[in-house]
Structures are given as structure tokens and as C-alpha cells.
Amino acid sequence: MSESPDESSKWEITLTVNGKRVTVQAYAMERLLDVVRNDLGLKGTKEGCGEGECGSCSVLMDGVLVNSCLIPVLQAKDSTIITIEGVQADGRAPVVQQAFLEYGGAQCGICTPGMILAACHLLQKKPQPTIEEIREGLSGNLCRCTGYLQIIEAVKEAARRGAAT
Amino acid sequence: MIGVKDERIVGTAVPRLEGREKITGQARYVDDMVLPGMLYGATVRSRIPRGKIKKITFGPEINWQEFVIVSAKDIPGKNCVALIEDDQPCLADEFINHPEEPILLLAHEDRHLLPKAVEAVSVEYHPLSAIFTMEESESRSEIIWGANNTFKTILIDKGDVQGVWEKAHYIVEGEYRTGAQEQLYIENNGMIAAFEPQQGLTVWGSLQCPYYVHKALMELCGLPPGRVRVVQMETGGAFGGKEEYPSMIAAHAALLALKSGRPVKIIYDRMEDMAATTKRHPSRTRHRTAVSKDGKILGGTIEFTIDGGAYATLSSVVLSRGAIHAGGPYYWPNVRINAKAVATNAPPHGAFRGFGAPQSIFALERHMDRIAQVVELSPIEIRRRNFLKPGQTTTTGQAVSEPIDLGRLLDRALELSNYSAKKDEFARQNQNGNCKRGIGIASFLHGAGFTGAGERYLSSVVEVEACEDGGVRVLVSSAEFGQGTKTILCQIAAEALGLRYEDVRFAQPDTQEVPNSGPTVASRTAMVVGKLVQSAAIGIRQTLRASGLLGESYSAEEFRIACRKYVAAHGKLRSLARYEQPEDIVWNEEKYRGSAYAAFSWAVYIAAVTVDLTTYSVSVDDFVALQEVGRVLHPVLAKGQIIGGVAQAIGFALYERVVWDNGRMQNAQMTNYIMPTSADLPPIRVYFEEMGNVHGAFGAKGIGELPMDGPAPAIVSAVGDALRTFFNSIPLLPEDIFDAIAGKGENAEHAGSARGNP
């Protein structure tokens, strides 16, 4: 959803994205999603609904999974952001991604970056989640293709392979 | 070495071809693409359902000099979105026929300025009376389309229906309804258009059917085929929702690009996408069935009506598939199916996985349960007694040529779901407590490929190319949007040629590069396009052998060397295959008789549910999906298609209601149009039977749409079983169940009637 920003002038905002310190000029109320995609060119973060329902725009902000469409960039000032492009630095991500590939966790792929971040975040908190915990942990990320079960299997398998270590 | 019969690649879980790009966020969708000097486009839409445009004014608060403004007057060619009928304007010029009708287009380089500019355009109307229901449309109190508000009527007439009523021991009647459903792909619709005087017009977009868009742009812009190019970007879900509407968005982006001379990107936000683009056709089906004393269908009438919205779009074809599937997998010695698509002042309804079949199959499967009640047989037994058998004919007179044994499929599904034990257990448990459990069934079929002579008219072409580096490339206009098109077609080519999967590449669907293999719809890709890829691949091998570069048996490496040598000596090698309809597939379009589909997929689904009588919410506890889809080309992708389809159909049955107000969707947000989350779905247990099929590559049939057909009736049957109430329409939300239990609902038993002959 396109937000009309305030007419006020842009701010200089510094944040750390995927391990790199960056400074952007942005309207205070500009969405973190737009700054990540347009100013920083990190197109792996997707917009699905623009209202915090679908989770496609999920990023990790100071270690917390957030919908970047709901974060005004000023709120992200001085924070540490990890997007799908930087998630490999987290050792559990490649295991999760590989399991998604093998178990059919990605179909059209548009929810996949957010889903993978959500899965990594879940495994960080709960290294060996039960099926119920996975279902609950991923319920903020909508997928219209898979019916989720193959995603859940992939996360379970990633946990078994030690993604959490 | 080739010559070994065993398939090495087909039937195995090779990695999804574009999977790595998707899991790393590197896959490029249209909104990820930026062109230099690009503008952003937006659409000014009507705010009334029907009327005439009197005047358009531009508010003083906007500096309009900065904007590119396009109206119908700027259209170089024909003002229509060319599809089947040319009735839908690309931009309304004078008349408004639905509340999301596009009127003007705006573009600006700062997309943040667009929403205010759209708001600042005011349109004055002379309003006209509008109609919003199928019944209003049928009453013809207002004529809003053509002579009688009717896009299409179809009559399927088999045997002698007049004669069955007096022979009937029971006559069972019922009326069933299904609601609109939003496809809700997670990637919103979007397009980029650019016009270069030398090359012509190019659009890049999220779409299923590159050549549909190509045709629409040629008509709109008055350009020859070579001056229009359509490129499919990675597409984030479609489900039919990107079959016809992308032509509209491409047209809009193209008009802005033509006028501004700059590339223009239009990306819908979620609300615009949900409100303005197509949804599943709402339907109403009326059954009247003559049944023998022992529960055999003697014959009946089926009236199948769908709401097409304001323009014809694909309604005639949706109607056709719905009508043909209305008799389901049962034998009807006599039947008359009257089907019609009517106009209302809502945005046009369109393609959505299943394409009319989920609607008519919902009605039929509920009706089979109703017949079972009247005849006092179980839902299982009524189905078993009426199943189609090989050699018998469908409602269109098509003899079942496949050796399908539906009774056996049923037995296996009953066993897998532990049906009998659960039925007893639930009956016992339901005597006490506030949670009632039930189990329900649906048996159904789905035809693969275009209906009737459709595939002959499409006359699809695919090419396989032997490349310089020794690899092979598949060239088709069939799009990947999650189903696994790229993967299965590359598997087929690799298998046919005795190559490794890694040796085969997939050309990006781009009308400048790939032939027209038809639209990516109708469960046709695996069966029809797959078979053509297989034939074209074999053509490459024949050429290499004929040129003496390849022996009778060869290794993958020898094949690579042969390709390289051939290309070095003769240049590019492309092998083409064009669809030819088998002679035994004969269809009479006028009479609606004959072979409607080259093959059917068959299924029996069983759902177990719990209804909580405190909240009236339904949870699906177990779901068995057993189907026969021919050869399973890829076990993981095939399973993914079934689970995903069942999930979408659970939404159709229990969650997803479009709330209408004067033709406009009121809940065009993910916040209040609810689709299933990972916490809502049951274990969906998927089982395949594999029965070879001569029409598809390595025996494959259609798979994509089938799982959309059966879950809704199975689940609603289970809810009815739990509550001892008969429900006849979907979506079935907690408030509907509450109303039914409280005895004031329309969605309950009272709608049907039955009588026994004395």
C-alpha cells in the first residue's frame, strides 16, 4: 500500500542492515519495507498486503521478527536489520533453506523469504519445536500455495538436521 | 545408456528448477524490476455501480502539469480488453457498469504522490439503476448487458428426462449456493510497460498467459504481432487470478508508456487487487432427481447459474466446465443440464482454480447426501451405487475409456480415513459435550485440458532447442507460478532424451522468444504441453541421429557432444511440436455432446471435523485426499498441489466470504477477508493411485484444479453429520451455523424437498 508521507523534509537515518552500516535519507513515516527495497535495493523482502497481515515483508529487527510494512523507518533508526539477503550469516539459515527446497516449502516463492526468516527466528527461540509450535510460530506468515504442511515438514527437518546449533 | 525402460527422472523429486532463487530471495518479480526514468501509474475508478459519466474535474490542490493523464481518448486502437467478446472497455468512455470500472490513468515519477492525485479527480455521474443478484438479473427488471442480461446458455441433454419422473420411486430436489472467492495470491498484480519507437511495445508482468496479453495489446494499440512483446516475470501465485485481468493492467501501463514515452510501472496494492480484479463466480444450482427404490439415479434436471459480473470475460468457458462437471462421477442415464451465466453490476468474475467445477460439484455432492437421506442409504452407499463405470457414458455422452474403478478408490479412502470406526465413535461422543464431531465424503472428477474442441483451436506449439553448449532448452509460453511448470517440463525433456535433469534449461516465457503453447490454465500443462515437450525433444534426437552425430544408444555426454557439433555445423537446432487432437476425441459444440476432455482425474476425499457449539467454529481434524491423476511426474510437487488446493478449498468452505455492497467488495483486505493460516489446517493426507493415460507425457493427467473441487462438499457434509443439520451453501461461517441451529438460517435443511412415490 502506498503511504502518503508527510510533506515535511527527509531525515538522515542510520541503521545496520545485513551487517553493514548504512545511512539513508527518508521521510520519517516512510515504511522500512520501502527503504529496504528501494533505497537499499534489497528486493528479497516482499510486499503482500501492506497492513501487517501476511508476513511477506518480514525482517529481523534487533533479533525480533517484524513486518517491515508496519515499521516507520524512523523507528528503525540505529537498529540492526537482517533481510533474506543477509540471513546466511545466521548459521541455521542454509539448513532451513535446503530443507525448504527438498520438502516443497517454496512454490510461487513470494512468501518464501519472509517464511524463511520466520522459521529461523522460531528455531532460534525453540531449537526442537513440536509440530504445534511450528504451526503457531509460522501463523503470522501467510502462504496461499502450499497449504503450509510441506513448510512445516521442512522446518521440522531443519530442526532435526541441527539448524538450531 | 538409453534404451532402458525405467524412468530415471520422471517420478523423482528433482530440485525445483527455480527453487534456489526463491529460497534466497533472488527470484525477480515485476515489482523488483526498475527501469531508468520509470514512472508509476495509478487508476482512477468509478465510485458507482452503473451510470453515465457527465463530467470529470481535476482538483486545484494538485499540480497536474507533473502528471501524465490518460483517458479513453488516448487509445490508439480498439477500446476493449480483447478476450472472447470485446465488450469490456479498457477505460470507460461514457458508461459505467460496475463500481471498480477504470476511467482515467495517472502517472508520476514519485509514486507517493499518486494516491492524493487519484483522490483529487472527481467524476460526476448520471446514475442508472443497477442489479446485484442473479435473481435480479434473471427478472430483467433492468437490462444491463446484451438483450437479456445473459452471457451464455448451455444445454446438455442426454436420454429422455421427461420419461423418468413417473418411473421414480423418489424425487429429490435441492438448491445449493456457493459464494465469490478471492484468489488471494500473495503477490499483487503488476505490470511494467515500455515503448521504444524501434522495437515497439514491451510489457513485463505477473501473469499466466503471455499470449492473451499479447493479443489484447495488439488490439488496444493497433500494433502488429512483431511490435508487441510480453515477458512473464517470476509470478507470485495466480490460481486463475492472473489469467485474464493482467491484460487490463498491461493495457493501462502500455497506454501510459505510449503517452509519456517513458517506462511505466503499475503495481496494485492489496485493496485494489482484491476489490477490482476477478474472483470466483458465485453460483446457484438447482437439482431435481428421479431415484429408484434401490437408490439408483434414473435421471434428473440440473439448473446451473453463475454470476458473471458486468462483462463477458471468461464466463462462457467457466460455465461450460461447470455444466459438464455438474453430473460428477456418476452415471446419469437421462439428464438435462440447463446452464447460464448472467450479468450483474459487479466487477467481472473470472478464472479461479477449478473454473466452475468447484461450484457445480459442491451442489452435486450435497445433493447426493440429500438423496442418501431420502432413500435412507448411507452417503457411501448412494455414491457406490451410482458410480460411472468404464464403458458407461458421462452426461455429454462421452464413454469412459479409462479403466477407473471408483468403488475401489472409495474403499481405499474409507480405509485410510478409518471411516466406519470414526462414524461410530463420533455418534457415541456426540451424545454428550459441547463439541460435536462429524465425517463427510465427496467423490468427484476433473477434466484435464481445454473443454471439447478447445485444444484443437488452441493448436499449441512448443519447441525444444539443442544449444551451443550441448544443453537443451524448453521453449513454451506456459508459465511457472508455483505449480512447478518449469521443473516438470524439464524433467520430461530430460527423460525423453536420456539426459540429466541439469542438462535441460527453461526459456523465460517471452513472446519474442517462445512459441504459443497456450495459456497456463485448465490443468493442461502436464498433460497437453508435457506431451508436446516430449514429442519435440524426441525430434531433436531424431535430427541428431539422422545427421549421423548420435548412435542408437548414447550417454548424456555423447548427446552433448552431438548437440555441440550439430550447432557448430548447421546453426541453431530447434524441434517443434504442434498439438493434434486424437481422432477419437470428437466434440459437438452445438449439441454439447461428445468427448469433453481427453482424460479425467478422479478422487475421493474424506473430512473429519469438530464443531464447537460455544463458538460455532469448525475445525477440520483430519483430511484424506485420495486421487488418480495418471503418472505422478514429481512426488513432492504433486503432493504440494494437492495440499495447497485442499487448503484453498477449506478457505472456500469455511472462512472466505466476500462481503458485497452495491457491487463493491467491502472487505478487500487480508484483515477481514480471512484465509487459512498454518494454525488452521489439519493434517492433509495425500494418496495417489496411478493409472497410465495415453494422452499425457509419460502417462500424466491434470492435477492442479482437482483438489479445489472436493473439500468443500466433504467438509460441509461432515459439519452436517456432526450437527444433524443439512447445509446447502458456502461459505459456512460460524454465524451461519449459529443461525441454522437457531432455526432462522437460509443455509439449512428447509431449502430442499423430497417425496416418495406411493
PDB file of C-alpha atoms in Angstrom, chain B residues 87 443 539:
ATOM      1  CA  ASP B  87     -17.438  -5.915 -24.516  1.00  0.00           C
ATOM      2  CA  SER B 443     -16.260 -38.202  -4.815  1.00  0.00           C
ATOM      3  CA  GLY B 539      12.533 -34.613 -32.634  1.00  0.00           C
TER       4      GLY B 539
END
